[in-house]
Structures are given as C-alpha cells and as structure tokens.
CSV table of C-alpha atoms in Angstrom, one decimal:
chain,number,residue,atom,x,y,z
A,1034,UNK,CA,149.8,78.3,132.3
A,1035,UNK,CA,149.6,82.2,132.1
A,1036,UNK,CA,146.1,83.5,132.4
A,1037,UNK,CA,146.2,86.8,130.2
A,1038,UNK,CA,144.0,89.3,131.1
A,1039,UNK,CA,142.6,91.8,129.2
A,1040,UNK,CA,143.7,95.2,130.3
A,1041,UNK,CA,140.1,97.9,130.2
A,1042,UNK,CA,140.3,101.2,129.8
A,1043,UNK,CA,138.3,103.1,131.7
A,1044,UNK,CA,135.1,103.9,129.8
A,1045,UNK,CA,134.7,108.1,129.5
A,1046,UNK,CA,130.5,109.7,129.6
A,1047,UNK,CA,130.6,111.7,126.8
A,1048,UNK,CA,128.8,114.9,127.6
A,1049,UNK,CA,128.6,117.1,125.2
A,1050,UNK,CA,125.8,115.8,123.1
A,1051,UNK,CA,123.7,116.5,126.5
A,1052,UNK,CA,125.5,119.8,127.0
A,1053,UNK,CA,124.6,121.1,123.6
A,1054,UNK,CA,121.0,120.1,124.7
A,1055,UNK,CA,120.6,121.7,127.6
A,1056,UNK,CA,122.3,125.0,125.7
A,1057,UNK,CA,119.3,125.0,123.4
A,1058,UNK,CA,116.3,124.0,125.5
A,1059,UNK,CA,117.0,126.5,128.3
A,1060,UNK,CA,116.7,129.3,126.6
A,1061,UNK,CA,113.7,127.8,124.6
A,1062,UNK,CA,111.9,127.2,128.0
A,1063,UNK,CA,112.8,131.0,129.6
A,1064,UNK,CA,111.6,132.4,126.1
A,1065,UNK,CA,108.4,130.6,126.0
A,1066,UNK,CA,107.3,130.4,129.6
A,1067,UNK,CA,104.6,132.4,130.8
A,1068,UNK,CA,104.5,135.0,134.3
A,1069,UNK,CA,101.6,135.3,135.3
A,1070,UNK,CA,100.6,138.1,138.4
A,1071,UNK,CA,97.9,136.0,140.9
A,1072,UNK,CA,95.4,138.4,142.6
A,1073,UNK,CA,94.2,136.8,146.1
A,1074,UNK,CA,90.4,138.3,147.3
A,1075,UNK,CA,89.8,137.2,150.7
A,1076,UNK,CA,86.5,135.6,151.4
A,1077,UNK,CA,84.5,134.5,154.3
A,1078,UNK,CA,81.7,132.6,155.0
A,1079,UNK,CA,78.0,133.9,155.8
A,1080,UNK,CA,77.6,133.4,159.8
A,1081,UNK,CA,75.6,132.2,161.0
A,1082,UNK,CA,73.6,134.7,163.5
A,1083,UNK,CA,73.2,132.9,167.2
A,1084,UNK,CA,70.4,134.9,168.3
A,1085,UNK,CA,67.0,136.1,166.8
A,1086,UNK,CA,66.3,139.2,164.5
A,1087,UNK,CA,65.4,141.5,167.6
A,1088,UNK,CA,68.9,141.2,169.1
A,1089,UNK,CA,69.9,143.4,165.8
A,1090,UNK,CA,69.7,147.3,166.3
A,1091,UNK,CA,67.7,149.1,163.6
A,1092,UNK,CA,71.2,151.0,162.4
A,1093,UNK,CA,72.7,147.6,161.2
A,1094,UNK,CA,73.1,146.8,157.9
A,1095,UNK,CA,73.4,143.5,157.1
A,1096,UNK,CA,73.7,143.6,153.2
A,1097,UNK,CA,73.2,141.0,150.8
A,1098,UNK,CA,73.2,140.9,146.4
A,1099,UNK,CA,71.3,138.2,144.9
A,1100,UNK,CA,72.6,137.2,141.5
A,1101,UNK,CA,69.3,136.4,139.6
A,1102,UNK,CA,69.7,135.1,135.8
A,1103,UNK,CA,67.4,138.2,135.1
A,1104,UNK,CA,68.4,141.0,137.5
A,1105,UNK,CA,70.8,142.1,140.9
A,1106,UNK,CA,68.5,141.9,144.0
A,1107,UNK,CA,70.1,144.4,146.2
A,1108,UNK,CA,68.6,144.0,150.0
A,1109,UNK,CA,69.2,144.1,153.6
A,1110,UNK,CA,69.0,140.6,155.4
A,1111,UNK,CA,66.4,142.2,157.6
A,1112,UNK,CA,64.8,144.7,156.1
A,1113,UNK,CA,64.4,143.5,152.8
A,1114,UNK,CA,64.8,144.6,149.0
A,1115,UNK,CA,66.9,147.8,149.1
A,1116,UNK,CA,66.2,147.6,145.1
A,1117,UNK,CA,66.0,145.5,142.3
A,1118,UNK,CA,68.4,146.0,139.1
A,1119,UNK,CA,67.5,144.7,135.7
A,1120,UNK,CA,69.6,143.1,133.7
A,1121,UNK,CA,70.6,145.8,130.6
A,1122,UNK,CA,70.3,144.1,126.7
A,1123,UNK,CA,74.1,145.2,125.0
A,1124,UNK,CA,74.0,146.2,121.5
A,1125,UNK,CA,74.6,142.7,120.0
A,1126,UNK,CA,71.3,141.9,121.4
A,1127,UNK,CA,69.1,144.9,119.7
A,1128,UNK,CA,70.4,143.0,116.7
A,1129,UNK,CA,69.1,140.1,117.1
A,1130,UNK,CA,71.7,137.7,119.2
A,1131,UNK,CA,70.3,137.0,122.5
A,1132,UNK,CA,72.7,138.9,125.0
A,1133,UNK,CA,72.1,140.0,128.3
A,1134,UNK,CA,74.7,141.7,130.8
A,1135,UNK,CA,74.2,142.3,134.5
A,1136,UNK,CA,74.0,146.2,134.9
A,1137,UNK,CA,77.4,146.5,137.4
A,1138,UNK,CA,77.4,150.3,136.9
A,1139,UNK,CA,73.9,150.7,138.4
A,1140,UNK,CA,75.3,148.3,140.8
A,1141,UNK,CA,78.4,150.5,141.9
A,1142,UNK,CA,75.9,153.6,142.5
A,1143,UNK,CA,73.6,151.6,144.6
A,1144,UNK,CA,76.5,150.9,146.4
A,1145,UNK,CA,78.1,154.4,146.9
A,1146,UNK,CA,74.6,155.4,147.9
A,1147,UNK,CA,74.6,152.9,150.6
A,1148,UNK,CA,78.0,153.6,151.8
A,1149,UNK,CA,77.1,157.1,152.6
A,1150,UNK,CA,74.1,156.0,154.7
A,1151,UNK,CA,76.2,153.7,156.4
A,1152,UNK,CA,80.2,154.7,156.7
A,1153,UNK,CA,80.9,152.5,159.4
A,1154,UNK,CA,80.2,149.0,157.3
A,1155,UNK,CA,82.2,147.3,155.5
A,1156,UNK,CA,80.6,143.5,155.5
A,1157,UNK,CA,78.6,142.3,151.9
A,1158,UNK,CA,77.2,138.8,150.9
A,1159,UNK,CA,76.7,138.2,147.7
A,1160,UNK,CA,75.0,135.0,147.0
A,1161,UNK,CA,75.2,133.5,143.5
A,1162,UNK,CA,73.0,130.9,142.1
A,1163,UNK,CA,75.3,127.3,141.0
A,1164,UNK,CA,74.7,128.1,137.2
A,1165,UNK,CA,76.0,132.1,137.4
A,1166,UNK,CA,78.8,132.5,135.0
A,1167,UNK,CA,82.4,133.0,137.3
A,1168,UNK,CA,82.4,136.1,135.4
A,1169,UNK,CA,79.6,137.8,136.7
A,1170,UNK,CA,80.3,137.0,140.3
A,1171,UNK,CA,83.8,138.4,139.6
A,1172,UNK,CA,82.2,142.0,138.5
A,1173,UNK,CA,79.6,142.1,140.5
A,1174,UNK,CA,81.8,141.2,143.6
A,1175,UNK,CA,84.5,144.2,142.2
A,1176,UNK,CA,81.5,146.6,141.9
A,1177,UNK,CA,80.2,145.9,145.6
A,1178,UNK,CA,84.2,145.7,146.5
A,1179,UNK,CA,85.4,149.1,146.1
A,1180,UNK,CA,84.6,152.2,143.9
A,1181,UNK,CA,86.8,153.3,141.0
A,1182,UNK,CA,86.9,156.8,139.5
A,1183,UNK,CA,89.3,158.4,136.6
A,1184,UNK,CA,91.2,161.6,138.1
A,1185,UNK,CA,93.2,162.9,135.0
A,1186,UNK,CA,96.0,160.2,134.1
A,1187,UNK,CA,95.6,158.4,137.6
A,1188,UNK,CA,92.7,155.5,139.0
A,1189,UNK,CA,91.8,156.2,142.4
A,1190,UNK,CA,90.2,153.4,144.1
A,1191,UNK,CA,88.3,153.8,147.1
A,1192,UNK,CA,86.6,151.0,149.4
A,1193,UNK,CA,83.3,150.2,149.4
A,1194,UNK,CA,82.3,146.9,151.4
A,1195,UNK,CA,85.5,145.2,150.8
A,1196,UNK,CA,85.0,142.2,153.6
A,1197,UNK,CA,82.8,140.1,151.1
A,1198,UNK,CA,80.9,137.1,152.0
A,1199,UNK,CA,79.7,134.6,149.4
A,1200,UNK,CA,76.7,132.1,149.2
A,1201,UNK,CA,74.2,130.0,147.7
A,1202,UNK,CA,71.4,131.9,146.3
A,1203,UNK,CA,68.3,131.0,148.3
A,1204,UNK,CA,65.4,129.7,146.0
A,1205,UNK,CA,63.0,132.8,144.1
A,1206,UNK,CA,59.6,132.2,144.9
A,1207,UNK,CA,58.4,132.7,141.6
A,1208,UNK,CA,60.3,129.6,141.1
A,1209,UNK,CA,59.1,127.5,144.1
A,1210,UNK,CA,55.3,128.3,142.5
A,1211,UNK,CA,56.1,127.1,139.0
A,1212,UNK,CA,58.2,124.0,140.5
A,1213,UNK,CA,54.6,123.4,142.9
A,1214,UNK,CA,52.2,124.5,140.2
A,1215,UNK,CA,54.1,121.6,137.9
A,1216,UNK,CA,54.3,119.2,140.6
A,1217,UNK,CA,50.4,119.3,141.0
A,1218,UNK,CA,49.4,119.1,136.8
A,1219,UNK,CA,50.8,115.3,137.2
A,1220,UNK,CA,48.7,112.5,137.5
C-alpha cells in the first residue's frame, strides 16, 4: 500500500501589514515626542566642622539663608543674622487673594553686597524647611548662585557663591516657645 503524502508549501510571513505600521507610527512618535534640555546644579552637603568655633579666623565667612515661611534669614554661621528679608505681598494679594512671594531681588543685593566684602568666598548653605515649595528653593538658590544683569541685547552672568550647600532648616525659636507654651496648657 502507497502512503500518499501530502506535499506543503512552505508557509510565506506576510509583512507588509506590519510595514505599513511601522511607516505610520514612526513618524507619529518623532512628531510628538518631547526634547527636553536637563540643567545639573551641583550640590554638597553642609560639613560638618571637626573643631570648635575659635579654630575659625574672624575673616571667614561661613554663610547660611534660612528659608522661613515669612521671610529670608540671611546670616553668618558664627556671627549671626547678617539681615532679615520679609517676604513682599504681590499685587494679587492687595486684592484680596492671600499671596505672598519671597523677595529674591532684595536677596541678590544682599548678596552682591557680601561678595564685595568677601571676594575670596564662594561656599553658601541654604537651609530650607520640609514644607518650602521646590520653587522657592530654586530662586532663592539662583539668587545666592550668581548675579545677572541686562547689558543692551546680551545677559551677562557673573558668580556669586556658586558652591551651594543645602539643609534642613534648624527649628525658629519662636516656634519651640509656642510648641512648649502648648505643651504646658495640657492637663
């Protein structure tokens, strides 16, 4: 007995359905994607200082901002409060919407003023407190960061303290009383 076997052709993939796809969606996906430019600020760490307070020479500057909800506390680690800058009220406030903006150009003056007294530094901290809007750390770091000025058509940009340190705000006092002063009307 013959055993007839069936002869199969080879089966062909059939491409062009894909093809026409891929024709399509490519230029879709190049049309629609998005390029973004990343900017990279380098940041350190506050160190931590081995030895005591009287190891430092009078002529450093060891400067520190202090984002407050209400104002900039602008102040050397040692010699204290350089100056404090309220917040200013923007126009939507005097209307009557609560608005309140941290005063970055009084900031950037501060700064300039501080530069000239001490050329030679270059080292800032600014300490933020965990509930500071990303945006205000972002100005007020690019107002201690360098110093912008209009020259006809052109920008120029000039460094201020550009190696920037950033921290945890330490505690106002004001605060610690009213947390205390609370802490004692309990029974």
């Amino acid at each position: 007995m013959r055993v007839r076997r069936l002869r199969k052709e080879v089966a062909h993939l059939e491409v062009t359905a894909f093809i026409n796809l891929i024709v399509v969606l490519v230029p879709f996906l190049l049309s629609t994607a998005v390029f973004t430019r990343l900017a990279v600020v380098e940041l350190t760490l506050p160190a931590q200082t081995a030895g005591g307070p009287e190891q430092l020479k009078a002529e450093d500057l060891k400067l520190e901002i202090v984002i407050r909800p209400d104002a900039l506390e602008v102040g050397d680690r040692i010699g204290g409060l350089i100056q404090r800058i309220a917040n200013k009220t923007d126009k939507a406030a005097a209307t009557g919407a609560a608005g309140t903006a941290y005063d970055t150009e009084a900031l950037a003056t501060l700064m300039q003023q501080i530069k000239a007294k001490f050329p030679e530094a270059t080292a800032a901290t600014v300490l933020a407190q965990p509930d500071t809007p990303y945006e205000a750390l972002v100005e007020v770091m690019d107002a201690v960061r360098e110093q912008q000025t209009v020259s006809g058509p052109k920008l120029l940009r000039s460094a201020l303290f550009p190696d920037i340190s950033i921290g945890d705000a330490p505690v106002a006092a004001a605060v610690v009383q009213a947390a205390t002063v609370k802490a004692e009307k309990r029974p």
